[in-house]
PDB file of C-alpha atoms in Angstrom:
ATOM      1  CA  MET A   1      64.217 150.364 108.553  1.00 49.00           C
ATOM      2  CA  GLN A   2      60.607 151.491 108.511  1.00 54.00           C
ATOM      3  CA  ASN A   3      60.266 150.791 104.791  1.00 63.00           C
ATOM      4  CA  ALA A   4      61.685 147.268 104.971  1.00 75.00           C
ATOM      5  CA  GLU A   5      59.395 144.735 103.365  1.00 84.00           C
ATOM      6  CA  ALA A   6      57.903 142.214 105.788  1.00 91.00           C
ATOM      7  CA  ILE A   7      58.951 138.570 105.522  1.00 95.00           C
ATOM      8  CA  TYR A   8      55.994 137.642 107.730  1.00 96.00           C
ATOM      9  CA  SER A   9      53.106 139.807 108.854  1.00 96.00           C
ATOM     10  CA  THR A  10      49.965 139.371 110.944  1.00 97.00           C
ATOM     11  CA  VAL A  11      47.374 141.642 112.545  1.00 97.00           C
ATOM     12  CA  VAL A  12      45.560 141.258 115.878  1.00 97.00           C
ATOM     13  CA  LYS A  13      42.519 143.460 116.538  1.00 96.00           C
ATOM     14  CA  SER A  14      41.208 144.208 120.013  1.00 94.00           C
ATOM     15  CA  GLY A  15      38.490 146.849 120.252  1.00 92.00           C
ATOM     16  CA  LYS A  16      39.949 150.233 119.310  1.00 90.00           C
ATOM     17  CA  THR A  17      43.489 148.827 119.322  1.00 94.00           C
ATOM     18  CA  THR A  18      45.213 147.000 116.477  1.00 97.00           C
ATOM     19  CA  TYR A  19      48.561 145.198 116.801  1.00 97.00           C
ATOM     20  CA  PHE A  20      50.816 144.600 113.803  1.00 97.00           C
ATOM     21  CA  VAL A  21      53.483 141.908 114.117  1.00 97.00           C
ATOM     22  CA  ASP A  22      56.046 141.856 111.317  1.00 97.00           C
ATOM     23  CA  LEU A  23      59.269 139.977 110.736  1.00 96.00           C
ATOM     24  CA  LYS A  24      61.573 142.124 108.602  1.00 95.00           C
ATOM     25  CA  GLU A  25      65.121 142.068 107.304  1.00 93.00           C
ATOM     26  CA  ALA A  26      67.499 144.988 107.794  1.00 90.00           C
ATOM     27  CA  LYS A  27      69.837 146.163 105.047  1.00 89.00           C
ATOM     28  CA  ASN A  28      72.694 144.222 106.682  1.00 90.00           C
ATOM     29  CA  GLY A  29      70.680 140.979 106.388  1.00 90.00           C
ATOM     30  CA  SER A  30      69.780 140.589 110.060  1.00 91.00           C
ATOM     31  CA  LYS A  31      66.171 139.815 110.839  1.00 93.00           C
ATOM     32  CA  TYR A  32      64.144 141.732 113.391  1.00 95.00           C
ATOM     33  CA  LEU A  33      60.661 141.686 114.833  1.00 96.00           C
ATOM     34  CA  SER A  34      58.620 144.879 114.577  1.00 97.00           C
ATOM     35  CA  ILE A  35      55.571 145.091 116.862  1.00 97.00           C
ATOM     36  CA  SER A  36      53.312 148.115 116.398  1.00 97.00           C
ATOM     37  CA  GLU A  37      50.257 149.209 118.325  1.00 97.00           C
ATOM     38  CA  SER A  38      47.745 151.529 116.727  1.00 97.00           C
ATOM     39  CA  LYS A  39      44.878 152.831 118.827  1.00 94.00           C
ATOM     40  CA  VAL A  40      42.167 155.429 118.682  1.00 89.00           C
ATOM     41  CA  ASP A  41      42.371 157.984 121.481  1.00 85.00           C
ATOM     42  CA  GLY A  42      39.419 160.323 121.120  1.00 86.00           C
ATOM     43  CA  GLU A  43      39.645 161.546 117.546  1.00 87.00           C
ATOM     44  CA  GLU A  44      43.377 160.933 117.301  1.00 91.00           C
ATOM     45  CA  ARG A  45      45.059 157.730 116.153  1.00 93.00           C
ATOM     46  CA  LYS A  46      48.269 156.938 118.014  1.00 95.00           C
ATOM     47  CA  ARG A  47      50.914 154.451 116.910  1.00 95.00           C
ATOM     48  CA  SER A  48      53.947 153.119 118.711  1.00 96.00           C
ATOM     49  CA  THR A  49      56.471 150.516 117.589  1.00 97.00           C
ATOM     50  CA  ILE A  50      59.137 148.377 119.207  1.00 97.00           C
ATOM     51  CA  ARG A  51      61.830 146.502 117.319  1.00 96.00           C
ATOM     52  CA  VAL A  52      63.451 143.362 118.644  1.00 97.00           C
ATOM     53  CA  PHE A  53      66.688 142.108 117.089  1.00 95.00           C
ATOM     54  CA  GLY A  54      68.595 138.821 116.990  1.00 89.00           C
ATOM     55  CA  ASP A  55      68.473 136.278 119.789  1.00 88.00           C
ATOM     56  CA  THR A  56      66.268 138.599 121.821  1.00 95.00           C
ATOM     57  CA  ILE A  57      63.329 137.565 119.613  1.00 95.00           C
ATOM     58  CA  GLU A  58      63.400 134.068 121.106  1.00 95.00           C
ATOM     59  CA  GLN A  59      63.747 135.447 124.648  1.00 96.00           C
ATOM     60  CA  LEU A  60      60.730 137.710 124.087  1.00 96.00           C
ATOM     61  CA  ARG A  61      58.712 134.808 122.672  1.00 95.00           C
ATOM     62  CA  LYS A  62      59.424 132.724 125.776  1.00 97.00           C
ATOM     63  CA  ALA A  63      58.517 135.604 128.094  1.00 97.00           C
ATOM     64  CA  ILE A  64      55.206 136.167 126.287  1.00 96.00           C
ATOM     65  CA  GLU A  65      54.458 132.443 126.347  1.00 96.00           C
ATOM     66  CA  GLU A  66      55.122 132.307 130.116  1.00 97.00           C
ATOM     67  CA  ALA A  67      53.000 135.393 130.754  1.00 97.00           C
ATOM     68  CA  SER A  68      50.196 133.913 128.655  1.00 96.00           C
ATOM     69  CA  ALA A  69      50.321 130.655 130.627  1.00 95.00           C
ATOM     70  CA  ALA A  70      50.258 132.606 133.916  1.00 96.00           C
ATOM     71  CA  ALA A  71      47.228 134.597 132.731  1.00 95.00           C
ATOM     72  CA  LYS A  72      45.266 131.364 132.263  1.00 91.00           C
ATOM     73  CA  ASN A  73      45.606 130.516 135.978  1.00 76.00           C
TER      74      ASN A  73
END
């Protein structure tokens, strides 16, 4: 899965942290969202990734949208 070519990709930079948001397609044809965080911790670069499959992508989008709206208040 890690070598799957991205259908869509964007990068968000925030200080020493960079977020990579990619839409990819698994070998079985299902699409999934891959969200990676890369950050500098001292002299070490750390990276973590979550993968979100199927209908959960839409649920996650709604949750992020609601959290974003709440943060504005």
